[in-house]
Amino acid sequence: MPTTLDVVAILVAAGSGQRMGGVEKAFLPIGGIPLLCYSLSVVQASPLVQAAVVVVQGSSVKRAHSLVEERGFSKVAAVCPGGATRRDSVWAGLEAAPPSTWVLVHDAARPCLTEELIQRGLTAASGTGAAVAAIPVEDTIKEVGPGGAVQSTLDRSRLYTVQTPQVFAREVLRRAHQESPPGPSWDDAALLEALGWPVCVYPGDRRNVKVTVPEDLELVEALLSRRKGS
Ligand code: CTP
Ligand code: MG
């Protein structure tokens, strides 16, 4: 695991929450606290992360700045505007981040981040320079064609659902962003894969859910209220 002062977290929160009905999820209150603050608190408390960059929609930079100040998130080195795609937002975060050897990219839409996930990610990334949190798929997955016709059943034993944190040697991620062709909703790991860079998975956490649709809020609220009470 990297031990020097060399990890910057990039929290991407610049999406427009279309599946949530067009709301900026970063500012959705959960238990009275904006969603973004949960993962930011974990980063703030982590002895493994020295600085953070928060990427939000251009129109929300001021609002995010105020939040960071009000709540004393002193590790935040920059709040910057994101782009049209997640990839663009991560790139913006990379450009705004202070120099570091490693970057830990995390979706602010996953408020149940833990110190264990950060730790596991950094340990795993020290191998090839790229590691992503993932969990084995447990449901049977079918490929479905037009009209709802099942076409095939995939071999579940090799399938994983990928989460964040995704941890990278910064220079490798930078190069991947510069050199990879545009891809359909690719995460950062996919950019490296496209260049043939070895990416490994490390154990994610089933509770590290992404707030995507309104139903997810109920689950996340329950998970986070338990955490506060524990
Ligand atoms: N994200 C971002 N910039 C974008 C798109 C997404 O920073 N242009 C961030 C989101 O804010 C979120 C994470 O990437 O923290 C994962 O994206 P997703 O859950 O898809 O969020 P949204 O893009 O906001 O939601 P939707 O796809 O439903 O519009
Ligand atoms: Mg999206």
mmCIF file of C-alpha atoms and ligand atoms in Angstrom:
data_model
loop_
_atom_site.group_PDB
_atom_site.id
_atom_site.type_symbol
_atom_site.label_atom_id
_atom_site.label_comp_id
_atom_site.label_asym_id
_atom_site.label_seq_id
_atom_site.Cartn_x
_atom_site.Cartn_y
_atom_site.Cartn_z
ATOM 1 C CA MET A 1 0.000 0.000 0.000
ATOM 2 C CA PRO A 2 1.336 3.479 -0.800
ATOM 3 C CA THR A 3 2.365 5.084 2.462
ATOM 4 C CA THR A 4 3.774 8.460 1.413
ATOM 5 C CA LEU A 5 1.625 11.554 1.069
ATOM 6 C CA ASP A 6 0.536 10.608 -2.363
ATOM 7 C CA VAL A 7 -3.158 9.862 -2.735
ATOM 8 C CA VAL A 8 -5.721 12.313 -4.086
ATOM 9 C CA ALA A 9 -9.397 11.400 -4.170
ATOM 10 C CA ILE A 10 -11.498 12.664 -7.048
ATOM 11 C CA LEU A 11 -15.179 12.712 -6.153
ATOM 12 C CA VAL A 12 -17.287 12.980 -9.266
ATOM 13 C CA ALA A 13 -20.654 14.581 -8.660
ATOM 14 C CA ALA A 14 -21.360 16.447 -11.895
ATOM 15 C CA GLY A 15 -24.078 14.194 -13.318
ATOM 16 C CA SER A 16 -27.589 15.398 -13.990
ATOM 17 C CA GLY A 17 -29.427 12.502 -12.334
ATOM 18 C CA GLN A 18 -31.693 11.715 -15.263
ATOM 19 C CA ARG A 19 -32.795 8.384 -13.809
ATOM 20 C CA MET A 20 -33.607 10.137 -10.553
ATOM 21 C CA GLY A 21 -35.941 12.483 -12.417
ATOM 22 C CA GLY A 22 -33.375 15.124 -13.361
ATOM 23 C CA VAL A 23 -32.026 16.158 -9.964
ATOM 24 C CA GLU A 24 -28.425 16.802 -9.019
ATOM 25 C CA LYS A 25 -27.960 13.815 -6.748
ATOM 26 C CA ALA A 26 -24.938 15.368 -5.033
ATOM 27 C CA PHE A 27 -27.182 17.771 -3.147
ATOM 28 C CA LEU A 28 -30.071 15.434 -2.389
ATOM 29 C CA PRO A 29 -30.597 15.464 1.368
ATOM 30 C CA ILE A 30 -30.246 12.099 3.070
ATOM 31 C CA GLY A 31 -31.049 12.247 6.754
ATOM 32 C CA GLY A 32 -30.848 16.035 6.330
ATOM 33 C CA ILE A 33 -27.318 15.965 4.925
ATOM 34 C CA PRO A 34 -26.412 16.400 1.232
ATOM 35 C CA LEU A 35 -25.462 13.079 -0.384
ATOM 36 C CA LEU A 36 -22.037 14.367 -1.417
ATOM 37 C CA CYS A 37 -21.087 14.950 2.231
ATOM 38 C CA TYR A 38 -21.170 11.269 3.128
ATOM 39 C CA SER A 39 -18.329 10.082 0.900
ATOM 40 C CA LEU A 40 -16.511 13.344 1.515
ATOM 41 C CA SER A 41 -16.604 12.687 5.273
ATOM 42 C CA VAL A 42 -15.006 9.274 4.769
ATOM 43 C CA VAL A 43 -12.288 10.785 2.593
ATOM 44 C CA GLN A 44 -11.763 13.591 5.110
ATOM 45 C CA ALA A 45 -11.287 11.066 7.914
ATOM 46 C CA SER A 46 -9.087 8.675 5.945
ATOM 47 C CA PRO A 47 -5.419 8.641 6.943
ATOM 48 C CA LEU A 48 -4.660 7.227 3.495
ATOM 49 C CA VAL A 49 -5.911 10.187 1.470
ATOM 50 C CA GLN A 50 -4.181 13.554 1.639
ATOM 51 C CA ALA A 51 -6.336 15.706 -0.631
ATOM 52 C CA ALA A 52 -9.604 15.663 -2.516
ATOM 53 C CA VAL A 53 -11.118 17.286 -5.561
ATOM 54 C CA VAL A 54 -14.857 17.654 -5.894
ATOM 55 C CA VAL A 55 -16.280 17.804 -9.415
ATOM 56 C CA VAL A 56 -19.768 19.269 -9.759
ATOM 57 C CA GLN A 57 -21.867 20.902 -12.448
ATOM 58 C CA GLY A 58 -20.556 24.326 -13.430
ATOM 59 C CA SER A 59 -23.603 26.046 -11.979
ATOM 60 C CA SER A 60 -23.047 24.358 -8.617
ATOM 61 C CA VAL A 61 -19.378 25.118 -8.001
ATOM 62 C CA LYS A 62 -20.209 27.962 -5.594
ATOM 63 C CA ARG A 63 -22.751 25.897 -3.746
ATOM 64 C CA ALA A 64 -20.282 23.015 -3.354
ATOM 65 C CA HIS A 65 -17.587 25.423 -2.172
ATOM 66 C CA SER A 66 -19.884 26.735 0.555
ATOM 67 C CA LEU A 67 -20.743 23.208 1.630
ATOM 68 C CA VAL A 68 -17.073 22.299 1.851
ATOM 69 C CA GLU A 69 -16.342 25.366 3.957
ATOM 70 C CA GLU A 70 -19.372 25.075 6.204
ATOM 71 C CA ARG A 71 -18.646 21.469 7.001
ATOM 72 C CA GLY A 72 -14.907 21.838 7.403
ATOM 73 C CA PHE A 73 -13.773 19.474 4.665
ATOM 74 C CA SER A 74 -10.236 20.797 4.843
ATOM 75 C CA LYS A 75 -8.768 18.169 2.511
ATOM 76 C CA VAL A 76 -10.656 19.589 -0.456
ATOM 77 C CA ALA A 77 -7.988 21.222 -2.582
ATOM 78 C CA ALA A 78 -10.334 22.198 -5.421
ATOM 79 C CA VAL A 79 -13.958 22.251 -6.476
ATOM 80 C CA CYS A 80 -14.193 22.257 -10.236
ATOM 81 C CA PRO A 81 -16.827 22.069 -12.961
ATOM 82 C CA GLY A 82 -17.360 18.697 -14.637
ATOM 83 C CA GLY A 83 -18.195 17.872 -18.218
ATOM 84 C CA ALA A 84 -20.909 16.312 -20.334
ATOM 85 C CA THR A 85 -19.887 12.742 -19.556
ATOM 86 C CA ARG A 86 -18.464 11.062 -16.497
ATOM 87 C CA ARG A 87 -15.223 10.631 -18.375
ATOM 88 C CA ASP A 88 -15.038 14.387 -18.973
ATOM 89 C CA SER A 89 -15.711 15.014 -15.306
ATOM 90 C CA VAL A 90 -12.937 12.677 -14.167
ATOM 91 C CA TRP A 91 -10.585 14.403 -16.581
ATOM 92 C CA ALA A 92 -11.559 17.793 -15.166
ATOM 93 C CA GLY A 93 -10.840 16.449 -11.695
ATOM 94 C CA LEU A 94 -7.453 15.146 -12.782
ATOM 95 C CA GLU A 95 -6.541 18.518 -14.211
ATOM 96 C CA ALA A 96 -7.598 20.323 -11.027
ATOM 97 C CA ALA A 97 -5.965 17.914 -8.581
ATOM 98 C CA PRO A 98 -2.709 18.718 -6.803
ATOM 99 C CA PRO A 99 0.219 16.502 -7.805
ATOM 100 C CA SER A 100 0.049 12.932 -6.536
ATOM 101 C CA THR A 101 1.263 9.449 -7.346
ATOM 102 C CA TRP A 102 -2.150 7.815 -6.956
ATOM 103 C CA VAL A 103 -5.707 8.847 -7.652
ATOM 104 C CA LEU A 104 -8.788 7.320 -6.139
ATOM 105 C CA VAL A 105 -11.852 8.020 -8.256
ATOM 106 C CA HIS A 106 -15.177 7.734 -6.475
ATOM 107 C CA ASP A 107 -18.772 8.386 -7.496
ATOM 108 C CA ALA A 108 -20.313 10.789 -5.032
ATOM 109 C CA ALA A 109 -23.524 8.919 -5.823
ATOM 110 C CA ARG A 110 -22.159 6.078 -3.645
ATOM 111 C CA PRO A 111 -22.481 7.580 -0.163
ATOM 112 C CA CYS A 112 -21.753 4.328 1.717
ATOM 113 C CA LEU A 113 -18.022 4.494 1.022
ATOM 114 C CA THR A 114 -15.894 3.058 3.829
ATOM 115 C CA GLU A 115 -12.293 3.297 4.961
ATOM 116 C CA GLU A 116 -11.997 -0.451 4.288
ATOM 117 C CA LEU A 117 -12.868 0.075 0.619
ATOM 118 C CA ILE A 118 -10.243 2.804 0.330
ATOM 119 C CA GLN A 119 -7.685 0.590 2.012
ATOM 120 C CA ARG A 120 -8.458 -2.424 -0.136
ATOM 121 C CA GLY A 121 -8.370 -0.319 -3.296
ATOM 122 C CA LEU A 122 -4.962 1.155 -2.570
ATOM 123 C CA THR A 123 -3.527 -2.219 -1.655
ATOM 124 C CA ALA A 124 -4.896 -3.841 -4.804
ATOM 125 C CA ALA A 125 -3.719 -1.013 -7.058
ATOM 126 C CA SER A 126 -0.150 -1.311 -5.856
ATOM 127 C CA GLY A 127 0.100 -4.417 -8.066
ATOM 128 C CA THR A 128 -0.636 -3.334 -11.636
ATOM 129 C CA GLY A 129 -1.407 0.313 -10.946
ATOM 130 C CA ALA A 130 -5.128 -0.101 -11.532
ATOM 131 C CA ALA A 131 -7.815 -1.683 -9.354
ATOM 132 C CA VAL A 132 -11.580 -1.438 -9.219
ATOM 133 C CA ALA A 133 -14.038 -2.464 -6.531
ATOM 134 C CA ALA A 134 -16.308 -5.220 -7.769
ATOM 135 C CA ILE A 135 -18.676 -7.867 -6.520
ATOM 136 C CA PRO A 136 -19.504 -11.212 -8.131
ATOM 137 C CA VAL A 137 -22.838 -11.324 -9.921
ATOM 138 C CA GLU A 138 -25.280 -13.535 -8.075
ATOM 139 C CA ASP A 139 -28.362 -13.268 -10.213
ATOM 140 C CA THR A 140 -28.593 -15.182 -13.458
ATOM 141 C CA ILE A 141 -27.936 -12.795 -16.338
ATOM 142 C CA LYS A 142 -29.704 -13.199 -19.668
ATOM 143 C CA GLU A 143 -29.179 -11.423 -22.928
ATOM 144 C CA VAL A 144 -32.537 -10.281 -24.228
ATOM 145 C CA GLY A 145 -33.359 -9.325 -27.801
ATOM 146 C CA PRO A 146 -36.180 -7.445 -29.463
ATOM 147 C CA GLY A 147 -39.662 -8.088 -28.097
ATOM 148 C CA GLY A 148 -38.285 -9.430 -24.825
ATOM 149 C CA ALA A 149 -37.004 -12.642 -26.391
ATOM 150 C CA VAL A 150 -34.273 -14.309 -24.337
ATOM 151 C CA GLN A 151 -31.267 -14.931 -26.535
ATOM 152 C CA SER A 152 -28.733 -16.418 -24.170
ATOM 153 C CA THR A 153 -27.749 -17.003 -20.563
ATOM 154 C CA LEU A 154 -24.319 -15.721 -19.650
ATOM 155 C CA ASP A 155 -21.752 -17.622 -17.600
ATOM 156 C CA ARG A 156 -22.225 -15.927 -14.253
ATOM 157 C CA SER A 157 -19.050 -17.310 -12.728
ATOM 158 C CA ARG A 158 -16.969 -14.787 -14.644
ATOM 159 C CA LEU A 159 -19.196 -11.757 -14.206
ATOM 160 C CA TYR A 160 -18.690 -8.935 -11.726
ATOM 161 C CA THR A 161 -20.568 -5.750 -11.010
ATOM 162 C CA VAL A 162 -18.117 -2.890 -10.826
ATOM 163 C CA GLN A 163 -18.287 -0.111 -8.251
ATOM 164 C CA THR A 164 -16.085 2.730 -7.146
ATOM 165 C CA PRO A 165 -13.530 3.430 -5.654
ATOM 166 C CA GLN A 166 -11.365 2.838 -8.701
ATOM 167 C CA VAL A 167 -7.718 3.425 -7.876
ATOM 168 C CA PHE A 168 -4.986 4.210 -10.386
ATOM 169 C CA ALA A 169 -1.380 5.198 -10.689
ATOM 170 C CA ARG A 170 -2.122 8.751 -11.724
ATOM 171 C CA GLU A 171 0.124 8.850 -14.753
ATOM 172 C CA VAL A 172 -1.429 5.673 -16.122
ATOM 173 C CA LEU A 173 -4.928 7.076 -15.783
ATOM 174 C CA ARG A 174 -3.854 10.333 -17.365
ATOM 175 C CA ARG A 175 -2.437 8.534 -20.355
ATOM 176 C CA ALA A 176 -5.497 6.340 -20.694
ATOM 177 C CA HIS A 177 -7.741 9.402 -20.763
ATOM 178 C CA GLN A 178 -5.593 11.030 -23.404
ATOM 179 C CA GLU A 179 -5.148 8.004 -25.615
ATOM 180 C CA SER A 180 -8.408 6.048 -25.428
ATOM 181 C CA PRO A 181 -10.974 6.525 -28.157
ATOM 182 C CA PRO A 182 -14.447 7.718 -27.196
ATOM 183 C CA GLY A 183 -16.442 4.826 -25.756
ATOM 184 C CA PRO A 184 -20.018 4.229 -24.727
ATOM 185 C CA SER A 185 -20.379 5.141 -21.028
ATOM 186 C CA TRP A 186 -16.983 3.767 -20.130
ATOM 187 C CA ASP A 187 -15.651 3.938 -16.636
ATOM 188 C CA ASP A 188 -12.002 4.776 -16.056
ATOM 189 C CA ALA A 189 -10.988 1.149 -15.875
ATOM 190 C CA ALA A 190 -12.402 0.566 -19.351
ATOM 191 C CA LEU A 191 -10.123 3.281 -20.717
ATOM 192 C CA LEU A 192 -7.123 1.352 -19.419
ATOM 193 C CA GLU A 193 -8.513 -1.943 -20.677
ATOM 194 C CA ALA A 194 -8.810 -0.429 -24.145
ATOM 195 C CA LEU A 195 -5.083 0.245 -24.051
ATOM 196 C CA GLY A 196 -4.329 -3.268 -22.844
ATOM 197 C CA TRP A 197 -3.336 -2.144 -19.349
ATOM 198 C CA PRO A 198 -3.998 -4.832 -16.689
ATOM 199 C CA VAL A 199 -6.762 -3.843 -14.322
ATOM 200 C CA CYS A 200 -7.614 -5.979 -11.320
ATOM 201 C CA VAL A 201 -10.731 -6.212 -9.223
ATOM 202 C CA TYR A 202 -10.806 -6.125 -5.449
ATOM 203 C CA PRO A 203 -13.710 -6.961 -3.158
ATOM 204 C CA GLY A 204 -16.306 -4.209 -3.150
ATOM 205 C CA ASP A 205 -19.183 -4.063 -0.719
ATOM 206 C CA ARG A 206 -22.831 -4.842 -1.418
ATOM 207 C CA ARG A 207 -23.749 -1.889 0.780
ATOM 208 C CA ASN A 208 -21.727 0.442 -1.423
ATOM 209 C CA VAL A 209 -24.772 1.018 -3.626
ATOM 210 C CA LYS A 210 -25.082 3.772 -6.175
ATOM 211 C CA VAL A 211 -28.050 6.086 -5.798
ATOM 212 C CA THR A 212 -29.460 5.848 -9.288
ATOM 213 C CA VAL A 213 -33.269 5.652 -9.167
ATOM 214 C CA PRO A 214 -35.667 6.957 -6.483
ATOM 215 C CA GLU A 215 -36.077 3.478 -4.935
ATOM 216 C CA ASP A 216 -32.366 3.452 -4.071
ATOM 217 C CA LEU A 217 -32.878 6.328 -1.657
ATOM 218 C CA GLU A 218 -34.855 4.202 0.754
ATOM 219 C CA LEU A 219 -32.091 1.609 0.893
ATOM 220 C CA VAL A 220 -29.287 4.129 1.260
ATOM 221 C CA GLU A 221 -31.169 6.065 3.939
ATOM 222 C CA ALA A 222 -31.534 2.857 5.945
ATOM 223 C CA LEU A 223 -27.870 1.948 5.501
ATOM 224 C CA LEU A 224 -26.619 5.394 6.461
ATOM 225 C CA SER A 225 -28.887 5.833 9.460
ATOM 226 C CA ARG A 226 -27.546 2.569 10.811
ATOM 227 C CA ARG A 227 -24.034 3.812 10.322
ATOM 228 C CA LYS A 228 -24.704 7.019 12.226
ATOM 229 C CA GLY A 229 -26.232 5.087 15.075
ATOM 230 C CA SER A 230 -23.405 2.588 15.323
HETATM 231 N N1 CTP B 1 -20.975 12.041 -13.206
HETATM 232 C C1 CTP B 1 -20.202 13.191 -13.414
HETATM 233 N N2 CTP B 1 -20.284 13.847 -14.611
HETATM 234 C C2 CTP B 1 -21.114 13.410 -15.584
HETATM 235 C C3 CTP B 1 -21.882 12.243 -15.388
HETATM 236 C C4 CTP B 1 -21.794 11.570 -14.174
HETATM 237 O O1 CTP B 1 -19.464 13.601 -12.525
HETATM 238 N N3 CTP B 1 -21.194 14.098 -16.714
HETATM 239 C C5 CTP B 1 -20.909 11.390 -11.900
HETATM 240 C C6 CTP B 1 -22.254 11.415 -11.168
HETATM 241 O O2 CTP B 1 -22.435 12.654 -10.509
HETATM 242 C C7 CTP B 1 -22.169 10.232 -10.247
HETATM 243 C C8 CTP B 1 -21.246 9.281 -10.992
HETATM 244 O O3 CTP B 1 -20.627 10.022 -12.033
HETATM 245 O O4 CTP B 1 -21.609 10.537 -8.982
HETATM 246 C C9 CTP B 1 -22.010 8.084 -11.542
HETATM 247 O O5 CTP B 1 -22.947 8.535 -12.480
HETATM 248 P P1 CTP B 1 -24.504 8.263 -12.470
HETATM 249 O O6 CTP B 1 -24.915 7.471 -11.283
HETATM 250 O O7 CTP B 1 -24.883 7.788 -13.823
HETATM 251 O O8 CTP B 1 -25.096 9.720 -12.179
HETATM 252 P P2 CTP B 1 -25.830 10.685 -13.194
HETATM 253 O O9 CTP B 1 -25.098 10.716 -14.477
HETATM 254 O O10 CTP B 1 -26.032 11.973 -12.471
HETATM 255 O O11 CTP B 1 -27.245 9.963 -13.361
HETATM 256 P P3 CTP B 1 -28.000 9.606 -14.748
HETATM 257 O O12 CTP B 1 -27.073 8.724 -15.537
HETATM 258 O O13 CTP B 1 -29.255 8.918 -14.286
HETATM 259 O O14 CTP B 1 -28.277 10.929 -15.418
HETATM 260 MG MG MG B 2 -24.932 8.860 -15.691
#
